[in-house]
Coordinates of N, CA and C in Angstrom, one line a residue:
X2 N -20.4 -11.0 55.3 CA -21.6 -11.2 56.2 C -22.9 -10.8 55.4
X3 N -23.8 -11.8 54.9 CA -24.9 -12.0 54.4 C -26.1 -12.3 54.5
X4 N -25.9 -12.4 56.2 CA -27.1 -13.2 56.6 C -27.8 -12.5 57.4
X5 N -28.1 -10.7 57.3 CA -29.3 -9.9 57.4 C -30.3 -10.1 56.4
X6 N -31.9 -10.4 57.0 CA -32.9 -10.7 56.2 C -32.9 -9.3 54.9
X7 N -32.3 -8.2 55.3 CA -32.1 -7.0 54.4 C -31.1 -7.2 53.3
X8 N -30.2 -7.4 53.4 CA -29.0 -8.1 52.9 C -29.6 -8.9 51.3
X9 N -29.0 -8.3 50.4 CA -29.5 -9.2 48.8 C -28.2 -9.7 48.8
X10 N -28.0 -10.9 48.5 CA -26.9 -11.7 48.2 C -26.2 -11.3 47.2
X11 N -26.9 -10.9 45.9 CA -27.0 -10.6 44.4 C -26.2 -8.9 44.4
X12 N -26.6 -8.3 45.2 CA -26.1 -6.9 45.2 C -24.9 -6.8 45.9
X13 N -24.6 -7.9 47.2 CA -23.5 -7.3 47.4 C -22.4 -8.3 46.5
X14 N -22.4 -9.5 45.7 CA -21.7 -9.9 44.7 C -21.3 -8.8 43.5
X15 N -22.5 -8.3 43.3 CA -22.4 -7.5 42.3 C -21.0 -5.9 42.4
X16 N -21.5 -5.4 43.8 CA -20.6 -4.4 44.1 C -19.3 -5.1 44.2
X17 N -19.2 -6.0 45.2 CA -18.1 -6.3 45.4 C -17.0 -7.0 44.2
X18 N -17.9 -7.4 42.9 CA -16.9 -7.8 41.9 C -16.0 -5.9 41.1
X19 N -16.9 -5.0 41.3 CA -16.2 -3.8 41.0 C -15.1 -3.2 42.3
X20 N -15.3 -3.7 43.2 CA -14.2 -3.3 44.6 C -13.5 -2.3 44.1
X21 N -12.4 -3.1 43.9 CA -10.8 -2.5 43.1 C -11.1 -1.0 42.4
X22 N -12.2 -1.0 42.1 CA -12.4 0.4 41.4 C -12.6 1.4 41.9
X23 N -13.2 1.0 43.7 CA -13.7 2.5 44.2 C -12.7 3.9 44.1
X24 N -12.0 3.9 43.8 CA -11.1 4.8 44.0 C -10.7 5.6 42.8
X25 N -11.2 5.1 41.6 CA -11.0 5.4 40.6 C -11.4 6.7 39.8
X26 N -11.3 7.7 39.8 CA -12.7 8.7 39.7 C -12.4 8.6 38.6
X27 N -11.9 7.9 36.9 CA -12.1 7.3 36.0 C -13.4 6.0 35.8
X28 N -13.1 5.6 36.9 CA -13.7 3.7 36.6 C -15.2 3.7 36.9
X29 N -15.7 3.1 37.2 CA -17.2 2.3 37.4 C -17.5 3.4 38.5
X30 N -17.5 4.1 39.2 CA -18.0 4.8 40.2 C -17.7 6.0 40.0
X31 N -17.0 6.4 38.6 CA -16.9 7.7 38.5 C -18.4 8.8 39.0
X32 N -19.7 8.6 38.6 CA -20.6 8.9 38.9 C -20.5 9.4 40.5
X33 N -20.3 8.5 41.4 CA -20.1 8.8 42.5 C -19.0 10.0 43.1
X34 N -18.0 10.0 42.5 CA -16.7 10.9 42.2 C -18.0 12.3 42.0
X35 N -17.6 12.3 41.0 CA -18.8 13.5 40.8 C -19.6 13.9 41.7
X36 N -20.5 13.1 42.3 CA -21.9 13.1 43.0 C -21.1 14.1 44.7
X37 N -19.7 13.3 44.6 CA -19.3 13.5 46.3 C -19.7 14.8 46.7
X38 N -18.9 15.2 45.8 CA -19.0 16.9 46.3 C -20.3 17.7 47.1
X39 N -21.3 17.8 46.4 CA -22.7 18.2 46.6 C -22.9 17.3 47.8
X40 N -23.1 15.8 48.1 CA -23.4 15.3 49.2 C -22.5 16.0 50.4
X41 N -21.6 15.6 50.3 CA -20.5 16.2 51.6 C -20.6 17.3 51.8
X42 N -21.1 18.3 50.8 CA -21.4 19.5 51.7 C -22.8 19.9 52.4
X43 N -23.6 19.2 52.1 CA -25.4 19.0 52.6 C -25.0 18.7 53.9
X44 N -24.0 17.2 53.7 CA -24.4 17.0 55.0 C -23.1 17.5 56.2
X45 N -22.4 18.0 55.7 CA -21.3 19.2 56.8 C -22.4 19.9 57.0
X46 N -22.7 21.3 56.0 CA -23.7 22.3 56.3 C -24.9 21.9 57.1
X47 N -25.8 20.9 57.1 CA -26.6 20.2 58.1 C -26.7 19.9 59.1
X48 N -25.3 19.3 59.4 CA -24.9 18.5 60.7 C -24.3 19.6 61.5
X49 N -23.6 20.8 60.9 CA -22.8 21.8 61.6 C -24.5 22.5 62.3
X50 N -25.1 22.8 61.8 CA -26.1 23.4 61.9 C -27.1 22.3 63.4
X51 N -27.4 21.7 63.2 CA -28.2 20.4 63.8 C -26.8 20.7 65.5
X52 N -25.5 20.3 65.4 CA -24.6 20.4 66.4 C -24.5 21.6 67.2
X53 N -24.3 22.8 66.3 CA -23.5 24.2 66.6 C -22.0 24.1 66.2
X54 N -21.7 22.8 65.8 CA -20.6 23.3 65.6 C -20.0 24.4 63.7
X55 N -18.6 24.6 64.0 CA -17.8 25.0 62.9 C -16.3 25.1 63.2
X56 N -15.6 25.5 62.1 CA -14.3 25.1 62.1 C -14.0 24.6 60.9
X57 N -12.2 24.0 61.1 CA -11.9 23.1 60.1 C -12.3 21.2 60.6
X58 N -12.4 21.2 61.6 CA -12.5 20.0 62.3 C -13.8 20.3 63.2
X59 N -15.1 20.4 62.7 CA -16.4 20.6 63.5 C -16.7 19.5 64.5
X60 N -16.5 18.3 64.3 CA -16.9 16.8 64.3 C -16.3 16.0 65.6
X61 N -15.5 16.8 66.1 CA -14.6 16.1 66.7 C -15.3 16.0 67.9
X62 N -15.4 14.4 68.6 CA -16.3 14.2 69.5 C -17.3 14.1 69.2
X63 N -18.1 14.1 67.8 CA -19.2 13.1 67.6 C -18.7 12.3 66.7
X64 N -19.7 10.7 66.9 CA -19.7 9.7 66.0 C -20.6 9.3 64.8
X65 N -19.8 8.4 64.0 CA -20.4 8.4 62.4 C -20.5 7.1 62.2
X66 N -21.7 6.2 61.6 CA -21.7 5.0 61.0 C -21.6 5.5 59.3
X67 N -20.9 4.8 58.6 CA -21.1 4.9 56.8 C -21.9 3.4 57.0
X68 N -23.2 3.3 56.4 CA -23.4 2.2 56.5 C -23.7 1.9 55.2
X69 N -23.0 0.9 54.9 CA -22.8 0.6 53.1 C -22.0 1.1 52.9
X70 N -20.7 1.3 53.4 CA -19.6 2.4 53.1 C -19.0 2.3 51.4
X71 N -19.3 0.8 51.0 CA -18.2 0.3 49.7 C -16.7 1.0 49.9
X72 N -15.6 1.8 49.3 CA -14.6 1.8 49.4 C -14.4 2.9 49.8
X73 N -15.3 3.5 50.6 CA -15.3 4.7 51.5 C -15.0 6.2 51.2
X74 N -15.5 5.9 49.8 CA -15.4 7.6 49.8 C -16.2 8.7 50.7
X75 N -17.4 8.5 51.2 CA -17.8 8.9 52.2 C -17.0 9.2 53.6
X76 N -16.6 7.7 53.6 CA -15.9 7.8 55.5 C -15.0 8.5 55.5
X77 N -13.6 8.4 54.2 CA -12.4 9.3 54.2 C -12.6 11.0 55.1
X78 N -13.6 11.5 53.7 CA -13.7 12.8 54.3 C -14.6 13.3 55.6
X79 N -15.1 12.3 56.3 CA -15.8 12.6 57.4 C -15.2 12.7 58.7
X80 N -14.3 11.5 58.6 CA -13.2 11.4 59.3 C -12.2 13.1 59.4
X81 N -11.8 13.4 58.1 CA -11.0 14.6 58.2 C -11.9 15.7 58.7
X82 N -13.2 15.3 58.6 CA -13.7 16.4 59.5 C -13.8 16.5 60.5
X83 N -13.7 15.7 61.2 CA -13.1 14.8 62.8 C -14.1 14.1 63.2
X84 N -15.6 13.7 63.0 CA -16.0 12.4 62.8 C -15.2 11.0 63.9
X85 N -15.1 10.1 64.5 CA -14.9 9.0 65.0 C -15.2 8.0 63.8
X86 N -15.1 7.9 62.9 CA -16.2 7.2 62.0 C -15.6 5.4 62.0
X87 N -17.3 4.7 62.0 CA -16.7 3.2 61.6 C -17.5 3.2 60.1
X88 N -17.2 2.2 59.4 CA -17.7 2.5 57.9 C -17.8 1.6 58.0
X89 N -19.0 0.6 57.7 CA -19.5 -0.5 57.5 C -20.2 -0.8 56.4
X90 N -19.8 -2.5 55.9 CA -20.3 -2.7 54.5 C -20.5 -4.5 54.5
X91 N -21.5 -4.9 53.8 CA -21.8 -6.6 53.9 C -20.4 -7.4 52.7
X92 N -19.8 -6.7 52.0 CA -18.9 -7.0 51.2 C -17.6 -6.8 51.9
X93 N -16.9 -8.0 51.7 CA -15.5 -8.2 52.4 C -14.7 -7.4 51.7
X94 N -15.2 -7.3 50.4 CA -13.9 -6.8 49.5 C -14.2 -5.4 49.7
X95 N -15.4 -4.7 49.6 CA -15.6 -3.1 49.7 C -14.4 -3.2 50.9
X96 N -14.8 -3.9 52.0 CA -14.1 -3.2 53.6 C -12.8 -3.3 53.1
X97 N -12.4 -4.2 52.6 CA -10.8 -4.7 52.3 C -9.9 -3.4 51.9
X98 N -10.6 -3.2 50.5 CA -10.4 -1.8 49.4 C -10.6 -0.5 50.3
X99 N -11.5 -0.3 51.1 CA -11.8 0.7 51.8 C -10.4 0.9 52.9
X100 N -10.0 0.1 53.8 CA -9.2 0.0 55.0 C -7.9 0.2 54.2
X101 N -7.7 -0.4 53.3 CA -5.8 -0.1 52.1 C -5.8 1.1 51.9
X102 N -7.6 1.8 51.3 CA -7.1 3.2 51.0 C -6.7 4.0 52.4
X103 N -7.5 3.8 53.3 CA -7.4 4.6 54.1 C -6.0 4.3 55.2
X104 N -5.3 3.4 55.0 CA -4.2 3.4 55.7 C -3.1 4.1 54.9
X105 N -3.3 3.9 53.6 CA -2.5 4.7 52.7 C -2.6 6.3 52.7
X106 N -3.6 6.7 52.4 CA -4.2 8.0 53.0 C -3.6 8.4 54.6
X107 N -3.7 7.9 55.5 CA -3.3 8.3 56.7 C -4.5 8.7 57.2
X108 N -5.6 7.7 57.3 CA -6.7 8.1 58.1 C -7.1 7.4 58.7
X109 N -7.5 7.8 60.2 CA -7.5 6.8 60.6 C -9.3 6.4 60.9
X110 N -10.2 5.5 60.1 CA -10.8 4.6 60.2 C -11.2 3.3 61.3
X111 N -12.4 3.1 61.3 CA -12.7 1.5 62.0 C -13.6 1.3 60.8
X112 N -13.0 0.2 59.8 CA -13.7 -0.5 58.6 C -14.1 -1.9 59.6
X113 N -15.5 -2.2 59.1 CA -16.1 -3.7 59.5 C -17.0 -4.3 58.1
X114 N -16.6 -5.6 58.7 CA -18.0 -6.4 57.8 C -19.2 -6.4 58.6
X115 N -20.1 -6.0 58.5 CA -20.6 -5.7 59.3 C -22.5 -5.4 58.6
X116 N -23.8 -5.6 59.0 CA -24.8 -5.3 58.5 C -25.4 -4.1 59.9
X117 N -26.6 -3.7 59.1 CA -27.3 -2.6 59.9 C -28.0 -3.3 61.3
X118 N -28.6 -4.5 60.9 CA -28.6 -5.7 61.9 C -27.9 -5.8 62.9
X119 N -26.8 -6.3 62.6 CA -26.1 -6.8 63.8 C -25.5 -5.8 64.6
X120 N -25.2 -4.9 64.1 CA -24.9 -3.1 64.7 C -25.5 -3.2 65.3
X121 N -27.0 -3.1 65.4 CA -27.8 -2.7 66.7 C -27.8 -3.6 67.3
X122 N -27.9 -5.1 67.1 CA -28.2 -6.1 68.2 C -26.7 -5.8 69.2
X123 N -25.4 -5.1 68.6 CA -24.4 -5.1 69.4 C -25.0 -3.4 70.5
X124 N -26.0 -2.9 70.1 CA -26.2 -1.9 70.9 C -25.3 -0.7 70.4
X125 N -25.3 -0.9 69.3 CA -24.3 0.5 68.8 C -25.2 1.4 68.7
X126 N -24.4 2.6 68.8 CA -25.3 4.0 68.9 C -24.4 5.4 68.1
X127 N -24.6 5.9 67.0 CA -23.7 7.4 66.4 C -24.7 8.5 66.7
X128 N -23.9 9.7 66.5 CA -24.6 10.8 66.4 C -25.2 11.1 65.2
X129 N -24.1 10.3 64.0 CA -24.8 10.6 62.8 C -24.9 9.5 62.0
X130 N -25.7 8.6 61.4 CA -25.6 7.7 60.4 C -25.8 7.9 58.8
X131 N -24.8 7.6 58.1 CA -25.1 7.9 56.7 C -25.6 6.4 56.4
X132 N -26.5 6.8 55.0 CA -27.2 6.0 54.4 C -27.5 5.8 53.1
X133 N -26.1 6.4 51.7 CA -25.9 6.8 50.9 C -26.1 5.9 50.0
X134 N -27.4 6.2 49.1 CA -27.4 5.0 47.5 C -27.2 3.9 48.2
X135 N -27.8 3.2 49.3 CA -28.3 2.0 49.7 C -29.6 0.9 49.8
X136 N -30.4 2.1 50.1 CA -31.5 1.7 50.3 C -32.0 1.0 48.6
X137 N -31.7 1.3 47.9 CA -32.0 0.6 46.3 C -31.7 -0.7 46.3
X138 N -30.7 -1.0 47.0 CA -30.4 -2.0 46.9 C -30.6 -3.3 48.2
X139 N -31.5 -2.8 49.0 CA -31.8 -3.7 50.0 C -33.1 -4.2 49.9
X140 N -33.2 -5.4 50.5 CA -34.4 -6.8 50.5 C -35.1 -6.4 51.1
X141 N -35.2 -6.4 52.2 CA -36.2 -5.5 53.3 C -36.1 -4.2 54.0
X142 N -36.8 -3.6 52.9 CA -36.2 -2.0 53.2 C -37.1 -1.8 54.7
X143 N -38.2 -1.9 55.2 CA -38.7 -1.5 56.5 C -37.8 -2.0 57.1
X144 N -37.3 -3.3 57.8 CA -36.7 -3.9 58.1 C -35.3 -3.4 58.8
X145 N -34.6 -2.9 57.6 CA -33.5 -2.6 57.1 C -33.4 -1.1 58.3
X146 N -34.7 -0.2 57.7 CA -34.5 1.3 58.0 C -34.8 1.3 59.3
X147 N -35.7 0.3 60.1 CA -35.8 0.1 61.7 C -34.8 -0.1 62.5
X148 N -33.4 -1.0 61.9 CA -32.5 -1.7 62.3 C -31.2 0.0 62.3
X149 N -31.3 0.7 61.3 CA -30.8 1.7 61.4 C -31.1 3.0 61.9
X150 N -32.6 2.9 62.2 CA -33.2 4.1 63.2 C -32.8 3.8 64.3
X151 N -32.2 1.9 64.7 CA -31.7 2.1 66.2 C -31.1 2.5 66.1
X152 N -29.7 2.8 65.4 CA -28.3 2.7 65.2 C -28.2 4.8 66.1
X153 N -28.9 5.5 65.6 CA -28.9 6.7 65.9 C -29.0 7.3 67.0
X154 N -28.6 8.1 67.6 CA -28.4 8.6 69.3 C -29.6 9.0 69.1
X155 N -29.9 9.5 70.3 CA -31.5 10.6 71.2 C -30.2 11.5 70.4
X156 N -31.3 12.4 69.9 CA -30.6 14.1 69.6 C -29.7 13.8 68.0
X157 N -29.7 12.7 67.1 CA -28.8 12.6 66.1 C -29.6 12.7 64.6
X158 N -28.7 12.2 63.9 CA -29.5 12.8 62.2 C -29.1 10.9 61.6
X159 N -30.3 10.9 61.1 CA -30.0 10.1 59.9 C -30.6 10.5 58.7
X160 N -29.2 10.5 57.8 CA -29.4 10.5 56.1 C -29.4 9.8 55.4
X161 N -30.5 10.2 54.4 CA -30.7 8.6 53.3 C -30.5 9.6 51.8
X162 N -29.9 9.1 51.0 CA -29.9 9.5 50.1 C -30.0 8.5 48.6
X163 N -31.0 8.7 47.9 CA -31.7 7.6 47.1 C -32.4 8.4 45.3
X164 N -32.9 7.2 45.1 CA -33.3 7.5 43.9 C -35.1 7.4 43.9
X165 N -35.4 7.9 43.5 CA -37.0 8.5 43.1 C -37.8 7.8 41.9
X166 N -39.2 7.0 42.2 CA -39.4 5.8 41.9 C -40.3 6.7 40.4
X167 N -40.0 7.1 39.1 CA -40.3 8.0 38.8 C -40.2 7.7 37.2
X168 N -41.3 7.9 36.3 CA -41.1 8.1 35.1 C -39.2 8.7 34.1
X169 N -39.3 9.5 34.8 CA -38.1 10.4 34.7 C -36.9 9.9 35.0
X170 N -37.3 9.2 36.4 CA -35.6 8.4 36.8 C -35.5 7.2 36.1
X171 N -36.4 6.7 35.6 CA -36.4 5.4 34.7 C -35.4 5.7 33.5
X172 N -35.9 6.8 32.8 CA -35.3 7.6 31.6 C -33.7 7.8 32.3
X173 N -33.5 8.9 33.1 CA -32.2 9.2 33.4 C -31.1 8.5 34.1
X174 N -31.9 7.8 34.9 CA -30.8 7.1 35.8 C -30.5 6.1 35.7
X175 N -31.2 5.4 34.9 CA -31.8 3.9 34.6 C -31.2 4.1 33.0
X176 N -31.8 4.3 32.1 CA -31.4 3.9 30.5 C -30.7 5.1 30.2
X177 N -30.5 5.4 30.5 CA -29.5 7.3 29.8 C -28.3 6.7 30.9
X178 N -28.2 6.8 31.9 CA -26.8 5.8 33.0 C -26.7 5.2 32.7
X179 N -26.9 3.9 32.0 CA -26.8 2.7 32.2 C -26.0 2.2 30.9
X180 N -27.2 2.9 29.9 CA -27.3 1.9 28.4 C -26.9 3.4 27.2
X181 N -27.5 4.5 27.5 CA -26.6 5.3 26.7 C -25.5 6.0 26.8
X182 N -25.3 6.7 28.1 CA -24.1 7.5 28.6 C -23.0 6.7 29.0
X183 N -23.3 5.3 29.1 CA -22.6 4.5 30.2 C -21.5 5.0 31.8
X184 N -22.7 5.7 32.0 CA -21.9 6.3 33.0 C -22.1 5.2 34.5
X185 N -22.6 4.2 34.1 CA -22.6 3.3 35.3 C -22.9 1.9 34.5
X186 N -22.5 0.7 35.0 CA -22.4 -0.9 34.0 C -23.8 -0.7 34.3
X187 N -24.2 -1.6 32.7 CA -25.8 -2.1 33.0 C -26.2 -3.1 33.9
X188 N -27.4 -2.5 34.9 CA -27.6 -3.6 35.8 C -27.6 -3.3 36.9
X189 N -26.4 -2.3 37.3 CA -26.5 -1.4 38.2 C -27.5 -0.9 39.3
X190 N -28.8 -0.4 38.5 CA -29.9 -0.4 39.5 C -31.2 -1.2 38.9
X191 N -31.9 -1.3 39.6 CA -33.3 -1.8 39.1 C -34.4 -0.7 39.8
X192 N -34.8 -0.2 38.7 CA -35.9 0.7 39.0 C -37.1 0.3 39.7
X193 N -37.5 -1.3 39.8 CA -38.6 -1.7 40.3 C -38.5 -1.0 42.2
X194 N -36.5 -1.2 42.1 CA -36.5 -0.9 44.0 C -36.5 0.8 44.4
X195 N -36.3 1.6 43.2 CA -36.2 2.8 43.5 C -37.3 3.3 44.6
X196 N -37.4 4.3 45.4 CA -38.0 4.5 46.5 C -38.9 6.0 46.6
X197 N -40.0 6.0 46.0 CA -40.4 7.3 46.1 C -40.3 8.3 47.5
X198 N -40.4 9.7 47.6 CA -40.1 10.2 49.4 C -40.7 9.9 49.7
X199 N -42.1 9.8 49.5 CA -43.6 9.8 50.2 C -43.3 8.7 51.2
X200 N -43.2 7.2 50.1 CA -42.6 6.0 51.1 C -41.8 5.9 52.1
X201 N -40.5 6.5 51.6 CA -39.4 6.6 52.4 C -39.7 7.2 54.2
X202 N -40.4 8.6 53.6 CA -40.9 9.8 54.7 C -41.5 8.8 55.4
X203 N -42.6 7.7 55.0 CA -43.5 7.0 55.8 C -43.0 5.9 56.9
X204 N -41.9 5.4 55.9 CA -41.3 4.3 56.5 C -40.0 4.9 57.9
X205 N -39.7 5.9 57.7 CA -38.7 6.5 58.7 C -39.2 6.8 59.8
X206 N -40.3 7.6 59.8 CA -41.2 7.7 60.6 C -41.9 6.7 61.4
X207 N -42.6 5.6 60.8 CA -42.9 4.2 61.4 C -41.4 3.7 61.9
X208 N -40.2 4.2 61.6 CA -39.2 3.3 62.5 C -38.8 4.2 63.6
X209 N -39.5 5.3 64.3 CA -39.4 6.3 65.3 C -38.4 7.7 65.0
X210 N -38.5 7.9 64.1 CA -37.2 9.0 63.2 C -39.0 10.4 63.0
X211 N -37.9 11.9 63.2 CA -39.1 12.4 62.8 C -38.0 13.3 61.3
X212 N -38.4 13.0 60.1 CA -38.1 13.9 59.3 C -37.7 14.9 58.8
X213 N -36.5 15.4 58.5 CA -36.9 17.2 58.9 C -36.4 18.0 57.9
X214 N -36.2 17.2 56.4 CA -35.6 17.9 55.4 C -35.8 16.7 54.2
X215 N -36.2 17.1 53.1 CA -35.9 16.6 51.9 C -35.4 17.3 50.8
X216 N -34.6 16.8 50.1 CA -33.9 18.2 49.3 C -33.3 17.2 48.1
X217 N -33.8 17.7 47.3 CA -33.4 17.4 45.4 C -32.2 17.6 45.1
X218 N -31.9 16.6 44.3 CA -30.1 17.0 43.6 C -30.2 16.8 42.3
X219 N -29.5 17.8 41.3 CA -29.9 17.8 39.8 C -28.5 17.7 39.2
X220 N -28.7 17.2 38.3 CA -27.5 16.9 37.4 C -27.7 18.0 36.5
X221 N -26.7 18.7 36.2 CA -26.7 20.0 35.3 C -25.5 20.2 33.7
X222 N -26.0 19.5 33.0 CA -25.5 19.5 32.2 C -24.7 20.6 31.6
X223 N -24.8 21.7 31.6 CA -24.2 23.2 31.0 C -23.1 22.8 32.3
X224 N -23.1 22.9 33.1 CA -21.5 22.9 33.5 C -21.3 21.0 34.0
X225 N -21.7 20.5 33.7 CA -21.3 19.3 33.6 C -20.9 18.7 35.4
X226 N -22.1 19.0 36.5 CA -21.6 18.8 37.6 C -23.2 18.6 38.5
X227 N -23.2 18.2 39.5 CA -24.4 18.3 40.5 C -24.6 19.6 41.6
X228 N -25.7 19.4 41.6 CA -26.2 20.3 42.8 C -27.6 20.6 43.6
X229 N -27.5 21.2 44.4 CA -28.7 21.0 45.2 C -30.1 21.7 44.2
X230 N -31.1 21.2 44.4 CA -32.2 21.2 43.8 C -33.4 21.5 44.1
X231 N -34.7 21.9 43.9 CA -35.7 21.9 44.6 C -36.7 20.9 43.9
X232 N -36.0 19.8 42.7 CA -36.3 18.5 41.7 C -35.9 17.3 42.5
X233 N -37.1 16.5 43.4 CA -36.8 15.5 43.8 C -37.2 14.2 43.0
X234 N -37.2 14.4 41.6 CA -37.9 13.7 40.6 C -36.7 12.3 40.6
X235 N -35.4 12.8 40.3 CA -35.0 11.5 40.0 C -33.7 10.8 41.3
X236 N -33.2 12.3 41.7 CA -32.2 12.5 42.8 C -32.5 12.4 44.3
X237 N -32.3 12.3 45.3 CA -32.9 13.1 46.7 C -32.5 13.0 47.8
X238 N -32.1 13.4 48.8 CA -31.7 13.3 50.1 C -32.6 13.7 51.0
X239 N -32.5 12.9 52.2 CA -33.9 13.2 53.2 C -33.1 12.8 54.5
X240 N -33.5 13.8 55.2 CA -32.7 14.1 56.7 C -33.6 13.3 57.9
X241 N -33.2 12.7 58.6 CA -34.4 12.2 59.6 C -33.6 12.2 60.7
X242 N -34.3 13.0 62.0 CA -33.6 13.3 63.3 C -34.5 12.3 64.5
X243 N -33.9 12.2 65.8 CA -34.5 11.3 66.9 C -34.6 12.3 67.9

């Protein structure tokens, strides 16, 4: 499904020729393998916080969109936190890859083809929507983030989590990722879409979201892992509640 005006034809060909790999914490998405950690605990610690809840299973009885899920490393563990989660993605083959793992896994998921679009025109509504390393890659980002600010209940969080339109991220994330470290295929991203906060903050807000956190993620070379940061230069996550 490709026919949200947000929707780049080119990006979701692109992910979807690596599919097969999501799972790989060797392959093409190792980066992300890495990255999970740090995110999934921001947004447990946040959402537990934002709910009241805690536990091993906090979640249970609220709902989760992954939107952009690709092969759902996101939705897996959200789910085990007890989450309702549907994980949605414009690529047949992410959903495809996504739905095998997770039946093999034993989790139980709602994978769709599905855009941010048509979600809301169905009147769908979560308590939380993720929005992880997406927005880089969409055509009409206002568009895009209005269509997803409906997606969110009265009283819920949406997370975006992106890259920073920045001298620095050009260098690191862009040509050090890409073309020296090869820690992701060239091509990967295009820095022209990267999203500074300022924008982002503006644009969430103009889609009726009030903001309530932005918080930096650094790559740390001495131990060779991610973590939260107070450097929103090239990394960043930004919390927006209704």
């Amino acid at each position: 499904m490709t026919d949200a005006p947000s929707i780049d034809p080119a990006e979701v060909a692109k992910f979807s020729a690596m599919a097969a790999e999501w799972w790989d914490p060797a392959g093409k998405f190792a980066p992300l393998h890495k990255f999970n950690p740090v995110r999934l605990g921001f947004i447990r610690d946040t959402a537990c916080g934002r709910f009241g809840r805690q536990g091993l299973k906090p979640f249970q009885g609220l709902s989760l969109l992954d939107i952009g899920c690709g092969g759902g490393l996101l939705s897996e563990p959200m789910a085990r936190l007890g989450f309702e989660v549907l994980g949605a993605d414009a690529s047949e083959k992410n959903v495809m890859t996504a739905a095998a793992h997770a039946a093999t896994s034993g989790v139980e998921i709602d994978y769709r083809v599905a855009t941010a679009e048509s979600l809301a025109e169905e009147g769908c509504a979560f308590d939380i929507v993720l929005n992880m390393e997406v927005i880089e890659h969409v055509a009409d980002l206002p568009g895009y983030l209005g269509a997803c600010a409906a997606l969110v209940k009265p009283g819920g969080l949406m997370f975006v989590a992106t890259l920073n339109k920045t001298l620095k991220s050009l260098a690191l994330a862009k040509v050090a990722a890409e073309y020296v470290l090869r820690w992701l295929p060239p091509g990967t991203h295009d820095w022209s879409r990267f999203v500074e906060p300022a924008r982002l903050h503006a644009m969430l807000e103009e889609a009726g979201l009030k903001v309530l956190t932005t918080q930096g993620v650094a790559f740390d070379p001495l131990v060779w892992n991610w973590r939260l940061s107070g450097d929103t230069d090239v990394n960043y996550m930004m919390v927006a509640g209704k």
